[in-house]
PDB file of C-alpha atoms in Angstrom:
ATOM      1  CA  MET A   1      -8.446  55.909-117.148  1.00  0.00           C
ATOM      2  CA  THR A   2     -11.346  55.306-119.510  1.00  0.00           C
ATOM      3  CA  GLY A   3     -12.065  56.081-123.133  1.00  0.00           C
ATOM      4  CA  SER A   4     -15.440  56.906-124.716  1.00  0.00           C
ATOM      5  CA  VAL A   5     -17.226  56.250-127.987  1.00  0.00           C
ATOM      6  CA  ASP A   6     -20.513  57.581-129.380  1.00  0.00           C
ATOM      7  CA  VAL A   7     -23.266  55.084-130.121  1.00  0.00           C
ATOM      8  CA  GLY A   8     -26.333  56.745-131.547  1.00  0.00           C
ATOM      9  CA  GLY A   9     -25.218  60.053-130.093  1.00  0.00           C
ATOM     10  CA  VAL A  10     -24.949  58.601-126.609  1.00  0.00           C
ATOM     11  CA  PRO A  11     -21.429  58.552-125.187  1.00  0.00           C
ATOM     12  CA  LEU A  12     -20.507  55.195-123.688  1.00  0.00           C
ATOM     13  CA  ARG A  13     -17.541  54.642-121.437  1.00  0.00           C
ATOM     14  CA  ARG A  14     -15.147  51.886-122.340  1.00  0.00           C
ATOM     15  CA  PRO A  15     -13.378  50.657-119.202  1.00  0.00           C
ATOM     16  CA  ARG A  16      -9.718  49.873-119.453  1.00  0.00           C
ATOM     17  CA  HIS A  17      -7.905  47.213-117.484  1.00  0.00           C
ATOM     18  CA  SER A  18      -6.971  48.322-113.980  1.00  0.00           C
ATOM     19  CA  LEU A  19      -4.515  46.945-111.511  1.00  0.00           C
ATOM     20  CA  ARG A  20      -6.823  47.761-108.614  1.00  0.00           C
ATOM     21  CA  PRO A  21      -8.595  44.611-107.324  1.00  0.00           C
ATOM     22  CA  ARG A  22     -11.844  46.489-106.803  1.00  0.00           C
ATOM     23  CA  ASP A  23     -11.995  47.095-110.546  1.00  0.00           C
ATOM     24  CA  TRP A  24     -11.573  43.404-111.371  1.00  0.00           C
ATOM     25  CA  GLY A  25     -14.371  41.049-112.234  1.00  0.00           C
ATOM     26  CA  ILE A  26     -15.948  38.758-109.693  1.00  0.00           C
ATOM     27  CA  ALA A  27     -14.132  35.725-111.117  1.00  0.00           C
ATOM     28  CA  ALA A  28     -10.732  37.422-110.885  1.00  0.00           C
ATOM     29  CA  ARG A  29     -11.337  38.640-107.349  1.00  0.00           C
ATOM     30  CA  SER A  30     -12.565  35.210-106.278  1.00  0.00           C
ATOM     31  CA  ALA A  31      -9.444  33.633-107.761  1.00  0.00           C
ATOM     32  CA  MET A  32      -7.232  36.111-105.915  1.00  0.00           C
ATOM     33  CA  VAL A  33      -8.982  35.487-102.605  1.00  0.00           C
ATOM     34  CA  SER A  34      -8.738  31.712-103.084  1.00  0.00           C
ATOM     35  CA  ALA A  35      -5.063  31.978-103.966  1.00  0.00           C
ATOM     36  CA  VAL A  36      -4.257  34.085-100.902  1.00  0.00           C
ATOM     37  CA  ALA A  37      -6.248  31.815 -98.575  1.00  0.00           C
ATOM     38  CA  VAL A  38      -4.694  28.635 -99.958  1.00  0.00           C
ATOM     39  CA  PHE A  39      -1.194  30.122 -99.880  1.00  0.00           C
ATOM     40  CA  ILE A  40      -1.522  31.184 -96.231  1.00  0.00           C
ATOM     41  CA  ALA A  41      -3.039  27.848 -95.209  1.00  0.00           C
ATOM     42  CA  LEU A  42      -0.347  25.836 -97.004  1.00  0.00           C
ATOM     43  CA  THR A  43       2.442  28.005 -95.619  1.00  0.00           C
ATOM     44  CA  VAL A  44       1.222  27.594 -92.049  1.00  0.00           C
ATOM     45  CA  ALA A  45       0.784  23.844 -92.594  1.00  0.00           C
ATOM     46  CA  ALA A  46       4.275  23.563 -94.131  1.00  0.00           C
ATOM     47  CA  VAL A  47       5.903  25.365 -91.208  1.00  0.00           C
ATOM     48  CA  GLY A  48       4.055  23.147 -88.760  1.00  0.00           C
ATOM     49  CA  LEU A  49       5.028  20.028 -90.679  1.00  0.00           C
ATOM     50  CA  LEU A  50       8.701  20.998 -90.817  1.00  0.00           C
ATOM     51  CA  THR A  51       8.716  21.827 -87.112  1.00  0.00           C
ATOM     52  CA  LEU A  52       7.136  18.489 -86.226  1.00  0.00           C
ATOM     53  CA  LEU A  53       9.439  16.575 -88.566  1.00  0.00           C
ATOM     54  CA  ASN A  54      12.520  18.224 -87.099  1.00  0.00           C
ATOM     55  CA  TYR A  55      11.330  17.471 -83.564  1.00  0.00           C
ATOM     56  CA  LEU A  56      10.601  13.810 -84.296  1.00  0.00           C
ATOM     57  CA  LEU A  57      13.903  13.196 -86.071  1.00  0.00           C
ATOM     58  CA  LEU A  58      15.935  14.897 -83.349  1.00  0.00           C
ATOM     59  CA  SER A  59      14.023  12.950 -80.708  1.00  0.00           C
ATOM     60  CA  ALA A  60      14.983   9.711 -82.447  1.00  0.00           C
ATOM     61  CA  VAL A  61      18.644  10.801 -82.476  1.00  0.00           C
ATOM     62  CA  ASP A  62      18.533  11.737 -78.798  1.00  0.00           C
ATOM     63  CA  ASP A  63      16.846   8.455 -77.875  1.00  0.00           C
ATOM     64  CA  ALA A  64      19.556   6.479 -79.686  1.00  0.00           C
ATOM     65  CA  ALA A  65      22.341   8.472 -78.019  1.00  0.00           C
ATOM     66  CA  GLY A  66      20.714   8.145 -74.594  1.00  0.00           C
ATOM     67  CA  ALA A  67      20.321   4.395 -75.018  1.00  0.00           C
ATOM     68  CA  ARG A  68      23.996   4.064 -75.931  1.00  0.00           C
ATOM     69  CA  VAL A  69      25.011   6.045 -72.856  1.00  0.00           C
ATOM     70  CA  ALA A  70      22.889   3.722 -70.693  1.00  0.00           C
ATOM     71  CA  ASP A  71      24.401   0.580 -72.233  1.00  0.00           C
ATOM     72  CA  ILE A  72      27.994   1.769 -71.743  1.00  0.00           C
ATOM     73  CA  THR A  73      27.202   2.944 -68.209  1.00  0.00           C
ATOM     74  CA  ALA A  74      25.970  -0.507 -67.279  1.00  0.00           C
ATOM     75  CA  VAL A  75      29.262  -2.058 -68.440  1.00  0.00           C
ATOM     76  CA  LEU A  76      31.423   0.515 -66.667  1.00  0.00           C
ATOM     77  CA  GLU A  77      29.555   0.064 -63.398  1.00  0.00           C
ATOM     78  CA  ALA A  78      30.008  -3.711 -63.568  1.00  0.00           C
ATOM     79  CA  ASP A  79      33.518  -3.949 -65.026  1.00  0.00           C
ATOM     80  CA  GLY A  80      35.634  -1.199 -66.598  1.00  0.00           C
ATOM     81  CA  PRO A  81      36.377   0.621 -69.848  1.00  0.00           C
ATOM     82  CA  GLY A  82      38.472  -2.267 -71.141  1.00  0.00           C
ATOM     83  CA  ASP A  83      35.441  -4.559 -71.051  1.00  0.00           C
ATOM     84  CA  VAL A  84      33.246  -2.291 -73.168  1.00  0.00           C
ATOM     85  CA  ASP A  85      32.367  -4.280 -76.262  1.00  0.00           C
ATOM     86  CA  GLU A  86      33.341  -2.883 -79.654  1.00  0.00           C
ATOM     87  CA  ASP A  87      29.712  -3.003 -80.693  1.00  0.00           C
ATOM     88  CA  LEU A  88      29.017  -0.230 -78.167  1.00  0.00           C
ATOM     89  CA  LEU A  89      31.662   1.898 -79.870  1.00  0.00           C
ATOM     90  CA  THR A  90      30.343   1.503 -83.389  1.00  0.00           C
ATOM     91  CA  THR A  91      28.620   4.394 -85.090  1.00  0.00           C
ATOM     92  CA  ASP A  92      25.707   4.721 -87.486  1.00  0.00           C
ATOM     93  CA  GLN A  93      23.507   7.469 -88.880  1.00  0.00           C
ATOM     94  CA  ARG A  94      22.159   8.388 -85.451  1.00  0.00           C
ATOM     95  CA  VAL A  95      25.144   7.697 -83.191  1.00  0.00           C
ATOM     96  CA  THR A  96      28.152   9.394 -84.797  1.00  0.00           C
ATOM     97  CA  ALA A  97      30.729   9.445 -81.967  1.00  0.00           C
ATOM     98  CA  VAL A  98      31.396   7.674 -78.664  1.00  0.00           C
ATOM     99  CA  GLN A  99      33.980   8.518 -76.011  1.00  0.00           C
ATOM    100  CA  ILE A 100      34.882   7.134 -72.578  1.00  0.00           C
ATOM    101  CA  ILE A 101      36.906   9.685 -70.596  1.00  0.00           C
ATOM    102  CA  ASP A 102      38.649   9.347 -67.234  1.00  0.00           C
ATOM    103  CA  ALA A 103      38.650  11.877 -64.401  1.00  0.00           C
ATOM    104  CA  ASP A 104      41.746  13.610 -65.831  1.00  0.00           C
ATOM    105  CA  GLY A 105      40.098  14.283 -69.184  1.00  0.00           C
ATOM    106  CA  ARG A 106      41.965  11.571 -71.104  1.00  0.00           C
ATOM    107  CA  VAL A 107      40.026   9.685 -73.757  1.00  0.00           C
ATOM    108  CA  LEU A 108      40.346   6.004 -72.827  1.00  0.00           C
ATOM    109  CA  ARG A 109      38.101   4.507 -75.504  1.00  0.00           C
ATOM    110  CA  ARG A 110      36.508   6.064 -78.542  1.00  0.00           C
ATOM    111  CA  SER A 111      34.697   5.138 -81.688  1.00  0.00           C
ATOM    112  CA  SER A 112      36.278   5.247 -85.101  1.00  0.00           C
ATOM    113  CA  GLY A 113      36.336   8.830 -86.316  1.00  0.00           C
ATOM    114  CA  ALA A 114      35.793  10.356 -82.889  1.00  0.00           C
ATOM    115  CA  PRO A 115      38.421  12.951 -81.897  1.00  0.00           C
ATOM    116  CA  SER A 116      41.133  12.170 -79.365  1.00  0.00           C
ATOM    117  CA  THR A 117      40.065  15.188 -77.324  1.00  0.00           C
ATOM    118  CA  PRO A 118      36.842  15.287 -75.285  1.00  0.00           C
ATOM    119  CA  LEU A 119      33.681  16.197 -77.170  1.00  0.00           C
ATOM    120  CA  ALA A 120      32.547  18.402 -74.286  1.00  0.00           C
ATOM    121  CA  ALA A 121      34.236  20.418 -71.572  1.00  0.00           C
ATOM    122  CA  ALA A 122      34.858  18.925 -68.165  1.00  0.00           C
ATOM    123  CA  GLY A 123      31.895  19.284 -65.863  1.00  0.00           C
ATOM    124  CA  THR A 124      29.323  19.327 -68.654  1.00  0.00           C
ATOM    125  CA  PHE A 125      27.766  16.078 -67.495  1.00  0.00           C
ATOM    126  CA  GLY A 126      26.756  15.092 -63.987  1.00  0.00           C
ATOM    127  CA  PRO A 127      25.798  11.784 -62.383  1.00  0.00           C
ATOM    128  CA  GLU A 128      22.365  11.927 -64.008  1.00  0.00           C
ATOM    129  CA  PRO A 129      22.079  11.294 -67.752  1.00  0.00           C
ATOM    130  CA  THR A 130      22.006  14.444 -69.864  1.00  0.00           C
ATOM    131  CA  ILE A 131      20.490  14.012 -73.320  1.00  0.00           C
ATOM    132  CA  GLY A 132      19.926  16.342 -76.222  1.00  0.00           C
ATOM    133  CA  LEU A 133      22.552  19.040 -75.744  1.00  0.00           C
ATOM    134  CA  PRO A 134      22.394  21.190 -78.904  1.00  0.00           C
ATOM    135  CA  ASP A 135      25.018  21.382 -81.627  1.00  0.00           C
ATOM    136  CA  GLU A 136      26.558  24.504 -80.100  1.00  0.00           C
ATOM    137  CA  MET A 137      27.931  22.356 -77.272  1.00  0.00           C
ATOM    138  CA  SER A 138      29.988  20.304 -79.717  1.00  0.00           C
ATOM    139  CA  PRO A 139      33.410  21.638 -80.760  1.00  0.00           C
ATOM    140  CA  ARG A 140      32.677  20.698 -84.380  1.00  0.00           C
ATOM    141  CA  ASP A 141      29.110  22.026 -84.197  1.00  0.00           C
ATOM    142  CA  ASP A 142      27.792  19.011 -86.066  1.00  0.00           C
ATOM    143  CA  MET A 143      26.274  16.731 -83.435  1.00  0.00           C
ATOM    144  CA  ARG A 144      23.995  16.680 -80.431  1.00  0.00           C
ATOM    145  CA  LEU A 145      25.520  15.366 -77.231  1.00  0.00           C
ATOM    146  CA  ALA A 146      24.394  12.969 -74.547  1.00  0.00           C
ATOM    147  CA  GLY A 147      26.487  11.917 -71.607  1.00  0.00           C
ATOM    148  CA  ARG A 148      26.851  10.992 -67.998  1.00  0.00           C
ATOM    149  CA  THR A 149      29.466  10.858 -65.235  1.00  0.00           C
ATOM    150  CA  ILE A 150      29.876   7.378 -63.718  1.00  0.00           C
ATOM    151  CA  ASN A 151      31.359   7.057 -60.245  1.00  0.00           C
ATOM    152  CA  THR A 152      32.683   3.557 -59.541  1.00  0.00           C
ATOM    153  CA  PRO A 153      34.629   2.240 -56.527  1.00  0.00           C
ATOM    154  CA  THR A 154      37.844   2.177 -58.574  1.00  0.00           C
ATOM    155  CA  ALA A 155      37.599   5.263 -60.826  1.00  0.00           C
ATOM    156  CA  ASN A 156      35.318   7.908 -62.287  1.00  0.00           C
ATOM    157  CA  TYR A 157      34.445   8.056 -65.969  1.00  0.00           C
ATOM    158  CA  VAL A 158      32.511  10.250 -68.326  1.00  0.00           C
ATOM    159  CA  VAL A 159      30.617   8.731 -71.230  1.00  0.00           C
ATOM    160  CA  ILE A 160      29.862  11.054 -74.138  1.00  0.00           C
ATOM    161  CA  VAL A 161      27.827  10.059 -77.173  1.00  0.00           C
ATOM    162  CA  GLY A 162      27.356  12.302 -80.178  1.00  0.00           C
ATOM    163  CA  GLY A 163      24.105  12.102 -82.114  1.00  0.00           C
ATOM    164  CA  GLY A 164      24.048  12.907 -85.798  1.00  0.00           C
ATOM    165  CA  SER A 165      22.161  16.157 -86.429  1.00  0.00           C
ATOM    166  CA  GLU A 166      23.443  16.748 -89.960  1.00  0.00           C
ATOM    167  CA  PRO A 167      21.245  14.006 -91.529  1.00  0.00           C
ATOM    168  CA  VAL A 168      18.257  15.496 -89.724  1.00  0.00           C
ATOM    169  CA  GLU A 169      19.048  18.950 -91.060  1.00  0.00           C
ATOM    170  CA  ALA A 170      19.516  17.549 -94.567  1.00  0.00           C
ATOM    171  CA  THR A 171      16.182  15.724 -94.434  1.00  0.00           C
ATOM    172  CA  VAL A 172      14.298  18.765 -93.157  1.00  0.00           C
ATOM    173  CA  ARG A 173      15.989  20.942 -95.764  1.00  0.00           C
ATOM    174  CA  THR A 174      14.990  18.567 -98.571  1.00  0.00           C
ATOM    175  CA  VAL A 175      11.370  18.450 -97.407  1.00  0.00           C
ATOM    176  CA  ALA A 176      11.359  22.241 -97.127  1.00  0.00           C
ATOM    177  CA  MET A 177      12.538  22.589-100.725  1.00  0.00           C
ATOM    178  CA  LEU A 178       9.835  20.191-101.920  1.00  0.00           C
ATOM    179  CA  LEU A 179       7.163  22.105-100.024  1.00  0.00           C
ATOM    180  CA  ALA A 180       8.486  25.413-101.346  1.00  0.00           C
ATOM    181  CA  ALA A 181       8.054  24.087-104.871  1.00  0.00           C
ATOM    182  CA  LEU A 182       4.654  22.538-104.155  1.00  0.00           C
ATOM    183  CA  VAL A 183       2.945  25.487-102.441  1.00  0.00           C
ATOM    184  CA  PRO A 184       2.998  27.841-105.486  1.00  0.00           C
ATOM    185  CA  VAL A 185       1.745  25.062-107.748  1.00  0.00           C
ATOM    186  CA  VAL A 186      -1.189  24.213-105.492  1.00  0.00           C
ATOM    187  CA  THR A 187      -1.947  27.911-105.048  1.00  0.00           C
ATOM    188  CA  ALA A 188      -2.023  28.460-108.819  1.00  0.00           C
ATOM    189  CA  VAL A 189      -4.281  25.424-109.321  1.00  0.00           C
ATOM    190  CA  ALA A 190      -6.675  26.658-106.631  1.00  0.00           C
ATOM    191  CA  ALA A 191      -6.827  30.112-108.243  1.00  0.00           C
ATOM    192  CA  PHE A 192      -7.423  28.617-111.698  1.00  0.00           C
ATOM    193  CA  VAL A 193     -10.185  26.281-110.492  1.00  0.00           C
ATOM    194  CA  SER A 194     -11.858  29.078-108.538  1.00  0.00           C
ATOM    195  CA  HIS A 195     -11.753  31.371-111.544  1.00  0.00           C
ATOM    196  CA  ARG A 196     -13.233  28.737-113.817  1.00  0.00           C
ATOM    197  CA  LEU A 197     -16.036  27.831-111.414  1.00  0.00           C
ATOM    198  CA  VAL A 198     -17.050  31.424-110.790  1.00  0.00           C
ATOM    199  CA  LYS A 199     -16.806  32.241-114.496  1.00  0.00           C
ATOM    200  CA  ARG A 200     -19.085  29.312-115.311  1.00  0.00           C
ATOM    201  CA  SER A 201     -21.550  30.367-112.617  1.00  0.00           C
ATOM    202  CA  LEU A 202     -21.685  33.882-114.072  1.00  0.00           C
ATOM    203  CA  ARG A 203     -22.633  32.683-117.543  1.00  0.00           C
ATOM    204  CA  SER A 204     -26.270  32.543-116.456  1.00  0.00           C
ATOM    205  CA  VAL A 205     -26.020  36.086-115.143  1.00  0.00           C
ATOM    206  CA  ASP A 206     -24.576  37.261-118.464  1.00  0.00           C
ATOM    207  CA  ALA A 207     -27.438  35.562-120.319  1.00  0.00           C
ATOM    208  CA  ILE A 208     -30.000  37.241-118.066  1.00  0.00           C
ATOM    209  CA  ARG A 209     -28.320  40.640-118.465  1.00  0.00           C
ATOM    210  CA  SER A 210     -28.203  40.319-122.258  1.00  0.00           C
ATOM    211  CA  ARG A 211     -31.837  39.340-122.444  1.00  0.00           C
ATOM    212  CA  VAL A 212     -32.974  42.163-120.163  1.00  0.00           C
ATOM    213  CA  ALA A 213     -31.019  44.638-122.272  1.00  0.00           C
ATOM    214  CA  ALA A 214     -32.883  43.417-125.377  1.00  0.00           C
ATOM    215  CA  ILE A 215     -36.327  43.901-123.860  1.00  0.00           C
ATOM    216  CA  SER A 216     -37.773  47.286-124.794  1.00  0.00           C
ATOM    217  CA  THR A 217     -40.763  49.229-123.526  1.00  0.00           C
ATOM    218  CA  SER A 218     -42.602  48.492-126.765  1.00  0.00           C
ATOM    219  CA  ASP A 219     -42.247  44.732-126.349  1.00  0.00           C
ATOM    220  CA  LEU A 220     -42.545  43.438-122.816  1.00  0.00           C
ATOM    221  CA  SER A 221     -43.231  39.851-123.852  1.00  0.00           C
ATOM    222  CA  GLY A 222     -39.601  38.852-123.636  1.00  0.00           C
ATOM    223  CA  ARG A 223     -38.523  36.481-120.900  1.00  0.00           C
ATOM    224  CA  VAL A 224     -35.093  35.972-119.414  1.00  0.00           C
ATOM    225  CA  PRO A 225     -33.645  32.473-119.453  1.00  0.00           C
ATOM    226  CA  VAL A 226     -34.033  30.593-116.184  1.00  0.00           C
ATOM    227  CA  PRO A 227     -31.056  28.308-115.476  1.00  0.00           C
ATOM    228  CA  GLY A 228     -31.579  24.883-114.002  1.00  0.00           C
ATOM    229  CA  GLY A 229     -31.267  24.400-110.287  1.00  0.00           C
ATOM    230  CA  ARG A 230     -32.663  26.243-107.294  1.00  0.00           C
ATOM    231  CA  ASP A 231     -29.778  28.559-106.441  1.00  0.00           C
ATOM    232  CA  GLU A 232     -29.702  32.347-106.087  1.00  0.00           C
ATOM    233  CA  ILE A 233     -29.162  32.920-109.802  1.00  0.00           C
ATOM    234  CA  ALA A 234     -32.243  30.893-110.698  1.00  0.00           C
ATOM    235  CA  SER A 235     -34.271  32.859-108.134  1.00  0.00           C
ATOM    236  CA  LEU A 236     -33.018  36.105-109.664  1.00  0.00           C
ATOM    237  CA  ALA A 237     -34.101  34.979-113.135  1.00  0.00           C
ATOM    238  CA  VAL A 238     -37.565  33.969-111.920  1.00  0.00           C
TER     239      VAL A 238
END
């Protein structure tokens, strides 16, 4: 909606602020376009970064669990569960549980904090190493599983190693929160800088427009100011 005033008997329209982008100034529209473009680009980059980070951290957990399964397998094939060194049963941030189970499902050896019942159902693991089973396979739903069935001349065993997925989830969640706070800030800065640059560029246009408006048919000697540089605005002024 617009209002009108009379100047020398000539009605002039006075535009009011509109929420429609097409009614905005060039600087405001440029700022909006820059903000939308930066926001989309940063969002896509953030999702890609979080996906890659989650993949790399989980791969490190699976590699640690798989290596522990291989080390315990080597001992079981050479000796027996009683000869497995305590160091192979220790846990850390990546390896959170270790179990050695016999053919009847009894837990023969386990790490501190590991449950006395098997971490996975019987038949989950075969003679080939299985690594990276998701959290849903764990009864407590808080670790990834790796394991293998070992057939020896004296007995059969199952080695199960749980990899810590909770630290990975916590790390990814923290990074996601930081990115969620950073994206709006960067978007706002990009919009502000774009608005300022376009506004500054339009000052020359405003000067030209004001000067042209002051030139009358009775005095054509007036000249519009020519800004420095060789851009489109300078060509327009010339």
